[in-house]
PDB file of C-alpha atoms in Angstrom:
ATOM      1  CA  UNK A  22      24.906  -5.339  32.621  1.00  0.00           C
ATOM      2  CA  UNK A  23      26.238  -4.672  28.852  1.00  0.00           C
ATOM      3  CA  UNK A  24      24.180  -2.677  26.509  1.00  0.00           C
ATOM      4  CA  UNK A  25      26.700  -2.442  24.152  1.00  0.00           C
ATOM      5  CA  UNK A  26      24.867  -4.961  21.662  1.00  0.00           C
ATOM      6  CA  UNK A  27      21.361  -3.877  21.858  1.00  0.00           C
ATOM      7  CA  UNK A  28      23.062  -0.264  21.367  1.00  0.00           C
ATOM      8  CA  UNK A  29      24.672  -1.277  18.155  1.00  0.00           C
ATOM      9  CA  UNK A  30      21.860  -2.948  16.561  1.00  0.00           C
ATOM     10  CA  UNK A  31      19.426   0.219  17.472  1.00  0.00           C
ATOM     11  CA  UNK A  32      22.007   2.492  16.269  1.00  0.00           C
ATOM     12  CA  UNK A  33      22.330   0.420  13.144  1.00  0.00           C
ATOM     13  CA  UNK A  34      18.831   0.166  12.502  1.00  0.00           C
ATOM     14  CA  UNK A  35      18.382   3.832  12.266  1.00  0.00           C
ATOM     15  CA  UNK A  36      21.124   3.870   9.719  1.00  0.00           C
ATOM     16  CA  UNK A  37      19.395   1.219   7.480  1.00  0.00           C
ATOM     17  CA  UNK A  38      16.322   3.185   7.446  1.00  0.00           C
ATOM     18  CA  UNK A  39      18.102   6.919   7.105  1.00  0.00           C
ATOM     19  CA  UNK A  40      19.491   4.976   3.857  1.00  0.00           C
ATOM     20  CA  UNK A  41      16.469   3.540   2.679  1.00  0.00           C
ATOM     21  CA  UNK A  42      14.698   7.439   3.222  1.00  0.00           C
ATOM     22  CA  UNK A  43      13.638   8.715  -0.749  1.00  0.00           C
ATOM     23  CA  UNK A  44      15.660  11.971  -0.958  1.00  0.00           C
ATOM     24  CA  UNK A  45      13.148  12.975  -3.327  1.00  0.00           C
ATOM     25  CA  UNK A  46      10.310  13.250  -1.112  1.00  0.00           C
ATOM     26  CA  UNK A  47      12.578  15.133   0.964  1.00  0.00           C
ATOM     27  CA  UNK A  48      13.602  17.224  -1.497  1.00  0.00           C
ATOM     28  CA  UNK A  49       9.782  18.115  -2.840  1.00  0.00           C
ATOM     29  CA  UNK A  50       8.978  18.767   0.510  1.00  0.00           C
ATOM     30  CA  UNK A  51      11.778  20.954   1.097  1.00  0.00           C
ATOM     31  CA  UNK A  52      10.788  22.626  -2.251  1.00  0.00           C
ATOM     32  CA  UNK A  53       7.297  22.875  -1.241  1.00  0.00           C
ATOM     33  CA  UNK A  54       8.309  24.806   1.979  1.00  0.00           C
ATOM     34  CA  UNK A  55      10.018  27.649   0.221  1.00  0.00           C
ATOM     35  CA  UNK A  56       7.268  28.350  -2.037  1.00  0.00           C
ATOM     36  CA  UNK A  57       5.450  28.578   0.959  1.00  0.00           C
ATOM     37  CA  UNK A  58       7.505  30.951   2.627  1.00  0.00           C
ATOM     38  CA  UNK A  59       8.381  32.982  -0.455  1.00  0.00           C
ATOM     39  CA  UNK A  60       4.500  33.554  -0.860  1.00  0.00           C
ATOM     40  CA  UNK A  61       4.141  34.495   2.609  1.00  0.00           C
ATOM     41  CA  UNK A  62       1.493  31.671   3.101  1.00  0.00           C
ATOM     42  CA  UNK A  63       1.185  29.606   6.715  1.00  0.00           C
ATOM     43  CA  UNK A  64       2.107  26.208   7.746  1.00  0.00           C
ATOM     44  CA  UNK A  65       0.499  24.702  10.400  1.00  0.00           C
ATOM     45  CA  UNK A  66       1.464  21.515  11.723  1.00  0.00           C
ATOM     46  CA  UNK A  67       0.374  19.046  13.935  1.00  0.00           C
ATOM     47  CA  UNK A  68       0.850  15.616  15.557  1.00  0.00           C
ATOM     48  CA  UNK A  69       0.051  13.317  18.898  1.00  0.00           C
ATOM     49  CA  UNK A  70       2.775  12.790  21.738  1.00  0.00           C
ATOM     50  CA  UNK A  71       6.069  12.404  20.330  1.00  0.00           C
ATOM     51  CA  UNK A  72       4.888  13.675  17.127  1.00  0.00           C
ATOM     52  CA  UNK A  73       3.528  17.004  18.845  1.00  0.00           C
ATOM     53  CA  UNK A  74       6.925  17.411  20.113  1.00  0.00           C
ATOM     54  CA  UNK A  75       8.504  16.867  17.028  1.00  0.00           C
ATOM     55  CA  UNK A  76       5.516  19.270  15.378  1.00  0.00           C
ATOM     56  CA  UNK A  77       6.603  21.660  18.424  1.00  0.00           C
ATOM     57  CA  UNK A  78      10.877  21.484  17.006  1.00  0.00           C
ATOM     58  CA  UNK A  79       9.424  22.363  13.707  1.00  0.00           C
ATOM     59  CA  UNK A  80       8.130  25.510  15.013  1.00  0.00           C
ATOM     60  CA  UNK A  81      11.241  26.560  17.162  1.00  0.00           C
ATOM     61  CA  UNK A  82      13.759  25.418  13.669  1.00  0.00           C
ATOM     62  CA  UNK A  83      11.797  27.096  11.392  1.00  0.00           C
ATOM     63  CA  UNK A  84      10.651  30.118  12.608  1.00  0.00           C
ATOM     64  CA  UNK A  85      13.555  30.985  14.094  1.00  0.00           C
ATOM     65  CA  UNK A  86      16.248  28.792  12.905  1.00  0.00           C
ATOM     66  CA  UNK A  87      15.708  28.934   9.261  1.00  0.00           C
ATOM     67  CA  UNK A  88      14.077  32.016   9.482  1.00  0.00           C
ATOM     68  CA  UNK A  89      17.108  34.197  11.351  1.00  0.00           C
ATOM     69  CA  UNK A  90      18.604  36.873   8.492  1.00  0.00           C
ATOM     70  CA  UNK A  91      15.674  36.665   5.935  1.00  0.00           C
ATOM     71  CA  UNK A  92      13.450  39.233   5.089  1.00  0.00           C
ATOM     72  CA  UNK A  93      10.524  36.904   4.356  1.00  0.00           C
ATOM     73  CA  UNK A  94      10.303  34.218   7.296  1.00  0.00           C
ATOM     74  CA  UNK A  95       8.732  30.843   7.911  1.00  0.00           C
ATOM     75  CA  UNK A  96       5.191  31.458   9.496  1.00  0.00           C
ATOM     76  CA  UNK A  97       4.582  28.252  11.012  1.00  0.00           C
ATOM     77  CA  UNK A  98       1.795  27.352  14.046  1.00  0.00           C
ATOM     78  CA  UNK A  99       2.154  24.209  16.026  1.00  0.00           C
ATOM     79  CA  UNK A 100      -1.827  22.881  16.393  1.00  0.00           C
ATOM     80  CA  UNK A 101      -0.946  20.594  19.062  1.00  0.00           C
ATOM     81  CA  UNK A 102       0.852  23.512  21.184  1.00  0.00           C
ATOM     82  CA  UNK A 103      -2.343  25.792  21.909  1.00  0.00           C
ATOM     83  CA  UNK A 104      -3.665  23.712  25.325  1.00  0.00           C
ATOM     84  CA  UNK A 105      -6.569  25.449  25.878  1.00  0.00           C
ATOM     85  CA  UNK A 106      -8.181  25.065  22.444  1.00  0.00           C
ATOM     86  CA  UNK A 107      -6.814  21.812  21.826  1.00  0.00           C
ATOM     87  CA  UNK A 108      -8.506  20.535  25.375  1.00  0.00           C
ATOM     88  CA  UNK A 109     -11.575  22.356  24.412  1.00  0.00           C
ATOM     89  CA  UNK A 110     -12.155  21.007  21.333  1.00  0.00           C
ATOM     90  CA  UNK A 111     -11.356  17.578  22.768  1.00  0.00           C
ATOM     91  CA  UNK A 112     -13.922  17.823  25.897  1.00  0.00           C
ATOM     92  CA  UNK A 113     -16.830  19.824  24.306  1.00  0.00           C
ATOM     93  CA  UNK A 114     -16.451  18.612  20.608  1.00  0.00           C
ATOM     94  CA  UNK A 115     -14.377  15.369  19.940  1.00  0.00           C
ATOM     95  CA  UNK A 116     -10.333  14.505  20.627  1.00  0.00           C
ATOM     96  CA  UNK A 117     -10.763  13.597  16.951  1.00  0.00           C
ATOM     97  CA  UNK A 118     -11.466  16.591  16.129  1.00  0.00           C
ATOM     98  CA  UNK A 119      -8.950  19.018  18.114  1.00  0.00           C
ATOM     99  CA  UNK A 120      -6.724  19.988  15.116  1.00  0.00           C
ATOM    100  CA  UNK A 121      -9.502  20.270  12.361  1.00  0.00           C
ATOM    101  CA  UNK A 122     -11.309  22.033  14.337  1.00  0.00           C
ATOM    102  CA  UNK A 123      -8.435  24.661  14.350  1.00  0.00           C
ATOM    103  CA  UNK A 124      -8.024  25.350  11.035  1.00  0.00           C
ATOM    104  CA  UNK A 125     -10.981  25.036   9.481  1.00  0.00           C
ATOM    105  CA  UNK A 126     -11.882  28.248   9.483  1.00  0.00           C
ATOM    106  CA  UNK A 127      -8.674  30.132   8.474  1.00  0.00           C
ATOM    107  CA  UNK A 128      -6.499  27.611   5.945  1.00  0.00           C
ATOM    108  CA  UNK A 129      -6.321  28.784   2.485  1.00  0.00           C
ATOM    109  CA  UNK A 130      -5.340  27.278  -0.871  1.00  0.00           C
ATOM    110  CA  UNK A 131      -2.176  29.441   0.006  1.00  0.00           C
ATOM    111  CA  UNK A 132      -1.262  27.257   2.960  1.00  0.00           C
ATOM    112  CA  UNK A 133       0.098  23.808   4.101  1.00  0.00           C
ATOM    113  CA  UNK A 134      -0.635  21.292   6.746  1.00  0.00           C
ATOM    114  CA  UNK A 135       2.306  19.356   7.668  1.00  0.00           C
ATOM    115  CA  UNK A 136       0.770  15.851   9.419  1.00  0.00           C
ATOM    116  CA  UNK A 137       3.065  14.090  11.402  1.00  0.00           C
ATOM    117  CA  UNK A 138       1.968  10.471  13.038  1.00  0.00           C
ATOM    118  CA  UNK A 139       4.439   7.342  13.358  1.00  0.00           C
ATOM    119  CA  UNK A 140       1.577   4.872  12.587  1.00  0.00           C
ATOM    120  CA  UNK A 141      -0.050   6.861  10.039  1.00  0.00           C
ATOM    121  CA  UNK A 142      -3.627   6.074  11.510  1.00  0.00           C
ATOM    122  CA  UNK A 143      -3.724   9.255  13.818  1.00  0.00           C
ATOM    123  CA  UNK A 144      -7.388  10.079  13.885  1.00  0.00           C
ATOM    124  CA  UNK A 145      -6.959  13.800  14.759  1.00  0.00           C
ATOM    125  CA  UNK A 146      -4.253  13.954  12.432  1.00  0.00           C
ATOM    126  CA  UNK A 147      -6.253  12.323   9.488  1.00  0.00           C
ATOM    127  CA  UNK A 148      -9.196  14.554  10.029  1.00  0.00           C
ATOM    128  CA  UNK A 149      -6.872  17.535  10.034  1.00  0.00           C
ATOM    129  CA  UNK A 150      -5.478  16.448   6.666  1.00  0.00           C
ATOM    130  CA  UNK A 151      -9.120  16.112   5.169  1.00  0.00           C
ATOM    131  CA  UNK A 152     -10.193  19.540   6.233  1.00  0.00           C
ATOM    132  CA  UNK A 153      -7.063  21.061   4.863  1.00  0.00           C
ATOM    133  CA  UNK A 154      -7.461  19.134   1.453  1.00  0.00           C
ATOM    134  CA  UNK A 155     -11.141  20.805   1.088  1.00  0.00           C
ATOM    135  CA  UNK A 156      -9.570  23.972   1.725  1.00  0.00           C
ATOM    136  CA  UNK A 157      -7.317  23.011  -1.205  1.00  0.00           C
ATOM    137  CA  UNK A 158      -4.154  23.918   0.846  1.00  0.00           C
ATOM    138  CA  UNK A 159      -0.987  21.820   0.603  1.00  0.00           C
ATOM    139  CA  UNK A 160      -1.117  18.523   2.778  1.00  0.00           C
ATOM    140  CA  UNK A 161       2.233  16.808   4.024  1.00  0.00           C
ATOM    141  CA  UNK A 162       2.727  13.751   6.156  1.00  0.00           C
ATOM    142  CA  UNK A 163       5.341  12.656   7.830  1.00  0.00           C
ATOM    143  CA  UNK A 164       4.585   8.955   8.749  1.00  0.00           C
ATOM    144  CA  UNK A 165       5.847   5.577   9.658  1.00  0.00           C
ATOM    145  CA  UNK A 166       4.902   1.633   9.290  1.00  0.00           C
ATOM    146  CA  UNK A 167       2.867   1.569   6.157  1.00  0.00           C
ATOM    147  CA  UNK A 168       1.995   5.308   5.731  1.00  0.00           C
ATOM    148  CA  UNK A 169      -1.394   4.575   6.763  1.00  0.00           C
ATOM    149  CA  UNK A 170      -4.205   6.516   6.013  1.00  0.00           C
ATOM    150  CA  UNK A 171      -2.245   9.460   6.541  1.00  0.00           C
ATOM    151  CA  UNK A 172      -0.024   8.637   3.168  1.00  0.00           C
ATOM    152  CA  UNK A 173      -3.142   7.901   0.888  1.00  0.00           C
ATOM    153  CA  UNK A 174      -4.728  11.248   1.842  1.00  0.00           C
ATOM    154  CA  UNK A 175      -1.801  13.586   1.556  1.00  0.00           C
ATOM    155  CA  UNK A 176      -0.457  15.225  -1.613  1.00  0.00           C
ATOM    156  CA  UNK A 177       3.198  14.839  -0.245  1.00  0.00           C
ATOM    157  CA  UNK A 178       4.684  12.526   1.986  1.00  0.00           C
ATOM    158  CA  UNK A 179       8.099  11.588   3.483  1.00  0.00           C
ATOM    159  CA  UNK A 180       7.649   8.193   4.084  1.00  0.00           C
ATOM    160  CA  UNK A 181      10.149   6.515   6.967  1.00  0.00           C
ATOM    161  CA  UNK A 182       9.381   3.010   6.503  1.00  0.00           C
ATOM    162  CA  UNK A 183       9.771   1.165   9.934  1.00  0.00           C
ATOM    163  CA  UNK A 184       7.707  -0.697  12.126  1.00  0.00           C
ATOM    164  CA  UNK A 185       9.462   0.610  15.058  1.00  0.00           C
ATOM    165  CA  UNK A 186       7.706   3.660  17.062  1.00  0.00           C
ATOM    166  CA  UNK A 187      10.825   4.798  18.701  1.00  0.00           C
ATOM    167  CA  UNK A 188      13.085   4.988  15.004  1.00  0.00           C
ATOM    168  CA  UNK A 189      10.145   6.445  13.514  1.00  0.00           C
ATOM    169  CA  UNK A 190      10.370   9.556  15.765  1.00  0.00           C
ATOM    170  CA  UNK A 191      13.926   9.542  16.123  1.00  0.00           C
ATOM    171  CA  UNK A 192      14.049   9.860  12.325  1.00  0.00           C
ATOM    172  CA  UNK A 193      10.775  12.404  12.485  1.00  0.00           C
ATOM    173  CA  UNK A 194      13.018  14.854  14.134  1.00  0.00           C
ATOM    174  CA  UNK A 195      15.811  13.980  12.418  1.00  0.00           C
ATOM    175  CA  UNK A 196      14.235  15.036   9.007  1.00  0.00           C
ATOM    176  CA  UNK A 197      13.297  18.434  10.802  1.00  0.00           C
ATOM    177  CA  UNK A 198      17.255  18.871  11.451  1.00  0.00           C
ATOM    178  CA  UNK A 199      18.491  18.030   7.924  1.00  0.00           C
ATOM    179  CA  UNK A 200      15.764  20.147   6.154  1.00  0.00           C
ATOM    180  CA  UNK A 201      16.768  23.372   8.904  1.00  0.00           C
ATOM    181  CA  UNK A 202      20.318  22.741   8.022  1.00  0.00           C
ATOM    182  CA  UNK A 203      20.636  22.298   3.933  1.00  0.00           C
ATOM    183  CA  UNK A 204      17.892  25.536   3.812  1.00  0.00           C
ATOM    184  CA  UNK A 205      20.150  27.500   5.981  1.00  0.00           C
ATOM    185  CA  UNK A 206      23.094  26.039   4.302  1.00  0.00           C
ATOM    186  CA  UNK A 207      21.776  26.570   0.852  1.00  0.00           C
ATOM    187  CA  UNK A 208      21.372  30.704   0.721  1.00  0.00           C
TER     188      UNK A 208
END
């Protein structure tokens, strides 16, 4: 069988929408993550299947990546990477509630939330984003489609606008890639 044509027009699909990305929202977000880490505040971040993996790359990039040769480092905690709490939380309490739940007790006006979900409508991830906004910490999502809920409740968001699940993510971890590289790039 030959691929090659439903190769191309993925491939070029992911181009249109890396070209249709706002480089400012990148670039705020970018800026906001600094001023985190030059403040010594905590970013958590969270997301469901492919976005917990992506949440999980953050982690790995930042804290060690980005952080490797500076004196003040990235502090960054994956919610969706502590299994025991996270399946807690979801049997005893609610699945809706399994990242909230986490920080609600130790975010600070000093801190972000970084949100990821493709659709925008992740339940866990939309309660996270409202307990972190009554903590008054910074709240960032990374969504797809419309921007869902997810968009209207955050104070910053990098918007990928594509109804496509699988080019959402790819370009989810791609943003975690670019941002690594220009900050490490940029000193």
């Amino acid at each position: 069988m030959d691929y090659k044509q439903a190769i191309e027009e993925y491939i070029q699909e992911e181009i249109d929408v890396l070209q249709s990305l706002d480089l400012s929202e990148i670039n705020e977000t970018m800026n906001l993550l600094e001023e985190n880490r030059k403040s010594s505040g905590k970013i958590y971040i969270c997301g469901n299947g492919g976005s917990a993996a992506t949440a999980s790359h953050f982690v790995c990039d930042f804290d060690k990546g980005v952080s490797m040769g500076l004196q003040q480092k990235y502090r960054f905690e994956c919610l969706s990477d502590n299994i025991p709490v996270l399946t807690a939380v979801a049997n005893d309490i609610s699945y809706n509630e399994c990242f909230s739940f986490q920080i609600e007790a130790k975010i600070t006006e000093r801190d972000i939330l970084i949100a990821i979900s493709g659709s925008g409508n992740s339940e866990s991830v939309i309660q996270a984003v409202k307990t972190a906004n009554r903590a008054g910490a910074t709240t960032i999502a990374i969504c797809g489609y419309d921007g869902g809920e997810l968009k209207k409740l955050a104070k910053q968001s990098i918007h990928v606008r594509v109804n496509d699940m699988q080019i959402c993510e790819d370009i989810h971890m791609i943003l975690d890639h670019l941002m690594m590289r220009v900050l490490v790039r940029s000193r």
